[in-house]
XYZ file of C-alpha atoms in Angstrom:
363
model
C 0.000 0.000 0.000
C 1.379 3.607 -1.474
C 1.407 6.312 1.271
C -1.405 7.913 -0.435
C -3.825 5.373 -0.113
C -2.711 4.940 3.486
C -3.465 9.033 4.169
C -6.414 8.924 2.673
C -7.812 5.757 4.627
C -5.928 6.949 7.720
C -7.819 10.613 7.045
C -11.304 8.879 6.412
C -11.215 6.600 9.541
C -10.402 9.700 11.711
C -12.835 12.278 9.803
C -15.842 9.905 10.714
C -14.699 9.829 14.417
C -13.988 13.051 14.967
C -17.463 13.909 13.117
C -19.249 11.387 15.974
C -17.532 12.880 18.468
C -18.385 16.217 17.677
C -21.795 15.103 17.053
C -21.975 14.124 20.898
C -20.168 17.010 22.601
C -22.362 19.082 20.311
C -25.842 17.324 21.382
C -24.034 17.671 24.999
C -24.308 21.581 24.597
C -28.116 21.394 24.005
C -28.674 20.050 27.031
C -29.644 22.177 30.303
C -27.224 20.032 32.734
C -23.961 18.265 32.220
C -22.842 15.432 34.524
C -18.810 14.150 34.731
C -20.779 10.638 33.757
C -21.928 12.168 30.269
C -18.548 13.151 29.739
C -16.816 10.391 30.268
C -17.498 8.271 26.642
C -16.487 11.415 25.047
C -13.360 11.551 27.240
C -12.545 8.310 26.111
C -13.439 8.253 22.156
C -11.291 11.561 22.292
C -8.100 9.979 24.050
C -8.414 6.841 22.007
C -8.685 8.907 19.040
C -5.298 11.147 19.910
C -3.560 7.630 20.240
C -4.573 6.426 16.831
C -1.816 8.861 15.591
C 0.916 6.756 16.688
C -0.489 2.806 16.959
C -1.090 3.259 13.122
C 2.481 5.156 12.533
C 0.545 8.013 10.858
C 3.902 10.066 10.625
C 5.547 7.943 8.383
C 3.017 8.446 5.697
C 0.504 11.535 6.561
C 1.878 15.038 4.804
C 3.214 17.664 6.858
C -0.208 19.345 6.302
C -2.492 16.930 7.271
C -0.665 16.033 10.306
C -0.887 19.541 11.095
C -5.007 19.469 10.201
C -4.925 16.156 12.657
C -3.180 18.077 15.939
C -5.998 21.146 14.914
C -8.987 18.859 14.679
C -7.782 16.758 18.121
C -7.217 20.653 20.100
C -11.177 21.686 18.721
C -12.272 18.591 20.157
C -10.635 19.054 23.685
C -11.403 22.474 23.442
C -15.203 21.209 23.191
C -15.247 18.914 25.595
C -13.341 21.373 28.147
C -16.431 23.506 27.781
C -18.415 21.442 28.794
C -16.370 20.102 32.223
C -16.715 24.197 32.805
C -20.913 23.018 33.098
C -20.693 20.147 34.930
C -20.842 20.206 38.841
C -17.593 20.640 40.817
C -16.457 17.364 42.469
C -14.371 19.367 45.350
C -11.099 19.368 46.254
C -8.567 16.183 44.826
C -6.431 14.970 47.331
C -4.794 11.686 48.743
C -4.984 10.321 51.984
C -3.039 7.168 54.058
C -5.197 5.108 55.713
C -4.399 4.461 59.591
C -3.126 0.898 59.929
C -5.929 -0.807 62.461
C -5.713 -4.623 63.723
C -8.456 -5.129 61.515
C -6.714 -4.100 58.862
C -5.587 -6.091 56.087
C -3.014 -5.070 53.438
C -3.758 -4.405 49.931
C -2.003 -4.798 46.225
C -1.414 -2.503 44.097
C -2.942 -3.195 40.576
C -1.057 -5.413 37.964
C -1.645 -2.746 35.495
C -0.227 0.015 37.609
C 0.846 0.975 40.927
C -1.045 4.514 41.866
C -2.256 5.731 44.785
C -5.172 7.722 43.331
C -7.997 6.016 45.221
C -8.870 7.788 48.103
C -8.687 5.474 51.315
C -11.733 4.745 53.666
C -12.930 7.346 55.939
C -11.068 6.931 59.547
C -11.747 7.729 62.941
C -8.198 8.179 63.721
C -6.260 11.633 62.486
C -4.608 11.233 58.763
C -2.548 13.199 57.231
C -3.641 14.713 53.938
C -1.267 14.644 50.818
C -2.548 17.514 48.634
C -2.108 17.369 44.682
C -3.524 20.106 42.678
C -6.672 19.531 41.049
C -5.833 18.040 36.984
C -7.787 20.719 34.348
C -8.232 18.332 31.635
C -9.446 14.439 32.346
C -12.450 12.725 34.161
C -12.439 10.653 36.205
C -8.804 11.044 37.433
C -9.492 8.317 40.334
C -9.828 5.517 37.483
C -6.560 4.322 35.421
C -7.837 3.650 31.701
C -5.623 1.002 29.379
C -6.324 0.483 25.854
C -3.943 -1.971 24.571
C 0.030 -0.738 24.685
C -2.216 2.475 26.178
C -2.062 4.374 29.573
C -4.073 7.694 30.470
C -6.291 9.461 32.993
C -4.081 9.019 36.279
C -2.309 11.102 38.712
C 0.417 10.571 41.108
C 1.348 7.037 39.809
C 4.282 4.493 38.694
C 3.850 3.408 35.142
C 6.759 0.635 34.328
C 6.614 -2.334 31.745
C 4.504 -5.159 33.386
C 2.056 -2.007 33.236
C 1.712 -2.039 29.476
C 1.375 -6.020 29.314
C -2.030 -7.509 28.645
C -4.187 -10.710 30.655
C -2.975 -13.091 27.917
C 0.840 -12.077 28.112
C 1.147 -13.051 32.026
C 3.574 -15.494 30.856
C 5.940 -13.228 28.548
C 8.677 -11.399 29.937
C 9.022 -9.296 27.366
C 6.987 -7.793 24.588
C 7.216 -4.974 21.747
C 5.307 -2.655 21.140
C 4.277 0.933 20.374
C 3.074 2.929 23.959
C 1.104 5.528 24.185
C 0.715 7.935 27.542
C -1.981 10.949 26.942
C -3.343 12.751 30.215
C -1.097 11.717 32.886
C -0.449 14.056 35.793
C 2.423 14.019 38.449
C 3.585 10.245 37.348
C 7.000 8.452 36.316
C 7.006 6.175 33.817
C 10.093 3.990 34.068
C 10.627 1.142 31.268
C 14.505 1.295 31.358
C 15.731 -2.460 31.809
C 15.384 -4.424 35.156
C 13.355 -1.384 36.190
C 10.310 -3.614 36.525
C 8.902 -4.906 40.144
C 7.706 -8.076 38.121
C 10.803 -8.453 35.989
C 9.098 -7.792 33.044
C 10.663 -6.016 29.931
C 8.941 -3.722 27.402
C 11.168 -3.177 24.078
C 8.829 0.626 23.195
C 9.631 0.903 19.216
C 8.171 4.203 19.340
C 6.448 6.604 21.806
C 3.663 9.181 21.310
C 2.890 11.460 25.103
C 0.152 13.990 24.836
C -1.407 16.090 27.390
C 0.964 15.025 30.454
C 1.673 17.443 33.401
C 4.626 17.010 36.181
C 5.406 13.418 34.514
C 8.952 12.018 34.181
C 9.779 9.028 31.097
C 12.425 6.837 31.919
C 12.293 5.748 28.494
C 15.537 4.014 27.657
C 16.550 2.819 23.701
C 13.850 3.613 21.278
C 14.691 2.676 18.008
C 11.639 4.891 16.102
C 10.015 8.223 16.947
C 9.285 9.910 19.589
C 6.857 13.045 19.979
C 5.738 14.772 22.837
C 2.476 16.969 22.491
C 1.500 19.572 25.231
C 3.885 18.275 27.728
C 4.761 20.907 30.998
C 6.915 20.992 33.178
C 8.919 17.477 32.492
C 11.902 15.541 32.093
C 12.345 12.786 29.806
C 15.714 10.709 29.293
C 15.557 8.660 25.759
C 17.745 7.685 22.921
C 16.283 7.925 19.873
C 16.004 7.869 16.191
C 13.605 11.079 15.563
C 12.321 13.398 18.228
C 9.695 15.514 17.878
C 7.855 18.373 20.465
C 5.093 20.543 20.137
C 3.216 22.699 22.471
C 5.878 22.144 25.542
C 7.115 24.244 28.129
C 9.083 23.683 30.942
C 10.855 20.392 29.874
C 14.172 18.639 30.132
C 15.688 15.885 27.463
C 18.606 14.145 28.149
C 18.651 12.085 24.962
C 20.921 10.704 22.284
C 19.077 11.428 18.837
C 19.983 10.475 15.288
C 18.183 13.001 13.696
C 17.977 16.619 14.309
C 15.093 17.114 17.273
C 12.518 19.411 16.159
C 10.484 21.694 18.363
C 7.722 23.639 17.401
C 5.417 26.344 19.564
C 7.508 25.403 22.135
C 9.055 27.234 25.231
C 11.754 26.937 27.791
C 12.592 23.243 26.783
C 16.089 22.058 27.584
C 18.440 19.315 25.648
C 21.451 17.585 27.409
C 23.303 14.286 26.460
C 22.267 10.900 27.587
C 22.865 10.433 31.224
C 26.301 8.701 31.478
C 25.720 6.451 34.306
C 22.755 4.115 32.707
C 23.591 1.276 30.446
C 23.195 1.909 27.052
C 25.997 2.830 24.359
C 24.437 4.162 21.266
C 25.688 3.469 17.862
C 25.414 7.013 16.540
C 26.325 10.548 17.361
C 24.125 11.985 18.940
C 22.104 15.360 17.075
C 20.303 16.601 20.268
C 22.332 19.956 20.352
C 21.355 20.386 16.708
C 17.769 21.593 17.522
C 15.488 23.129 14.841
C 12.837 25.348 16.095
C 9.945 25.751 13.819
C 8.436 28.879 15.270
C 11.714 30.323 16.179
C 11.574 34.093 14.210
C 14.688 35.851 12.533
C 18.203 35.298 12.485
C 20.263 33.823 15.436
C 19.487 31.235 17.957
C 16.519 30.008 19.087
C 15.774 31.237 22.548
C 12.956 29.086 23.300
C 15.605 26.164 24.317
C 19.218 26.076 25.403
C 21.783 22.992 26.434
C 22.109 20.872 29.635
C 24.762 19.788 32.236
C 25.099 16.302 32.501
C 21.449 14.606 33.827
C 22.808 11.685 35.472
C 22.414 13.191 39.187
C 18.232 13.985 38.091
C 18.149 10.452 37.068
C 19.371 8.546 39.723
C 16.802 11.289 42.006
C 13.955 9.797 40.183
C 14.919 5.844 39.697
C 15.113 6.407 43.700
C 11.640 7.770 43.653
C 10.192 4.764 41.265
C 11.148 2.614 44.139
C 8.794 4.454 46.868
C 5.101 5.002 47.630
C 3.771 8.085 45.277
C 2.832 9.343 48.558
C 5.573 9.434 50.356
C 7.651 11.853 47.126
C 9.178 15.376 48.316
C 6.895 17.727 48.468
C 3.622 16.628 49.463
C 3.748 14.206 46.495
C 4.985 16.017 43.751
C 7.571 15.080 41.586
C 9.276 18.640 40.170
C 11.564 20.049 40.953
C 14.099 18.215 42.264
C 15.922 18.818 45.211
C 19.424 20.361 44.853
C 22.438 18.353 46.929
C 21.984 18.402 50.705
C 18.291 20.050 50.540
C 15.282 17.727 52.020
C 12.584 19.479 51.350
C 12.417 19.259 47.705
C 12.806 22.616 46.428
C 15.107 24.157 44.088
C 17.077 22.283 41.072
C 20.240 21.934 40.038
C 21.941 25.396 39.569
C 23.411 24.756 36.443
C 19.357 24.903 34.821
C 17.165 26.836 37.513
C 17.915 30.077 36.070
C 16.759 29.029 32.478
C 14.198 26.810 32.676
C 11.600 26.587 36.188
C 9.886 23.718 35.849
C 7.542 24.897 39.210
C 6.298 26.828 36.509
C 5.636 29.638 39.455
């Protein structure tokens, strides 16, 4: 199949579900009450729709252009369905809480599909101490982990690693390949670098498509396709690559090894260093990730909308450290970014080297 039989399939297949899902947010608007349970199918269609991009390798054959039309079409449709969230009642204020150990008590496991502690625990007589996370803008239900295939979306303050991405008839498999997807993740890690796994388990990512994540750090490891990152704040991500693509960031760090030129585009205060030294992986190219083209970057001279990195490998070893504890018990009340400098325990500040370029608080 020629690549212009696969656009225009690829284009018809998404033009009749993004026409049904406009159909419902728009029969949604006609209606005099909105509930977070109406919303939720749309939520759904809408992040399953955004992943389609990448499980069908759409770059590889759609046109600049109508990759362009795609990411246009996908922000109208958020931009709809965040209308209506602005309608439907407010469910309070997000936050975690540890449940009081009681003789009664009997210890729980996390999920197979993912360890997160976004299930609030049982009411308690005894005091508990309340782990605030700020409420996410974009994504109901946020207390409910959704997996569609090599899939993961709608959770906050979680550990994402391979046996995560591993389906009920693989139990068996230690390893599998496969595209991933992450869209809608807030204050998360996702670590699939070898022997990173609780359960052993290895994931060999051929290519990686993020959208929409918030706080979130990718472990990612040795990727040998593409990579693009869509309306990703305030992040880190440490991957070797063979293309690298971001649009709509701010407030992200990349310590990568890329074959190709990266390529940013309407994107601000994003940072490139080399591969961290101290993890495993030798990489048969030179690395491109200092040769950065900016598509939105105007007139002549540098682009000032991202500059180069010290070495990473201190941030990385912060953050396998944190993969290895409770979500709930990370620096600051929870949250991920920034990380601590040497010698501070209370998890503000970052290294020196990058706090005056790039604040990924984003205060």
């Amino acid at each position: 199949m020629n690549n212009s039989t696969q656009s225009a399939e690829f284009l018809a297949k998404f033009q009749a579900e993004r026409d049904a899902i406009q159909s419902q947010i728009d029969k949604l608007k006609n209606t005099t009450s909105v509930s977070v349970l109406d919303m939720q199918p749309i939520s759904a269609r809408i992040t399953a729709l955004a992943a389609s991009f990448t499980l069908e390798r759409a770059t590889e054959f759609l046109p600049a252009y109508d990759q362009k039309l795609f990411n246009e079409q996908m922000d109208t449709l958020e931009a709809g369905l965040e209308a209506l969230r602005s309608r439907a009642p407010s469910r309070g204020k997000f936050s975690f809480k540890k449940k009081v150990p009681t003789a009664a008590s009997t210890p729980t496991t996390a999920s197979a599909s993912t360890s997160t502690s976004a299930t609030p625990a049982p009411p308690s007589s005894e005091p508990e101490k309340e782990k605030r996370i700020h409420p996410p803008p974009d994504t109901e239900p946020w207390v409910h982990a959704m997996q569609h295939g090599r899939q993961f979306g709608n959770i906050q303050g979680g550990k994402i690693t391979a046996s995560s991405f591993f389906g009920s008839n693989e139990v068996d498999k230690k390893t599998i390949k496969a595209e991933v997807t992450l869209v809608s993740l807030r204050n998360c890690i996702i670590n699939l670098l070898p022997g990173a796994d609780p359960k052993g388990k290895e994931i060999v990512v051929t290519a990686l498509y993020a959208r929409d994540l918030h706080t979130c750090v990718i472990l990612a490891g040795y990727i040998p396709g593409s990579v693009r990152l869509e309306k990703m704040t305030s992040g880190l991500m440490v991957v070797g690559c063979h293309q690298l693509r971001m649009e709509n960031c701010e407030r992200t760090l990349v310590y990568s090894a890329i074959k190709t030129a990266p390529a940013i585009e309407k994107s601000k205060q994003i940072g490139f260093g080399d591969y961290p030294s101290n993890l495993p992986y030798t990489f048969p190219w030179k690395s491109k990730a200092d040769e950065v083209q900016d598509f939105s970057s105007v007139g002549a001279g540098p682009s000032k909308n991202w500059m180069k990195l010290p070495d990473g490998s201190r941030a990385v070893n912060h953050y396998i450290q944190l993969c290895n504890m409770d979500p709930r018990d990370w620096p600051k009340d929870g949250e991920l970014l920034p990380y601590p400098e040497e010698g501070q325990e209370d998890g503000g500040g970052m290294s020196p080297e990058s706090e005056d370029a790039i604040d990924l608080s984003g205060k």
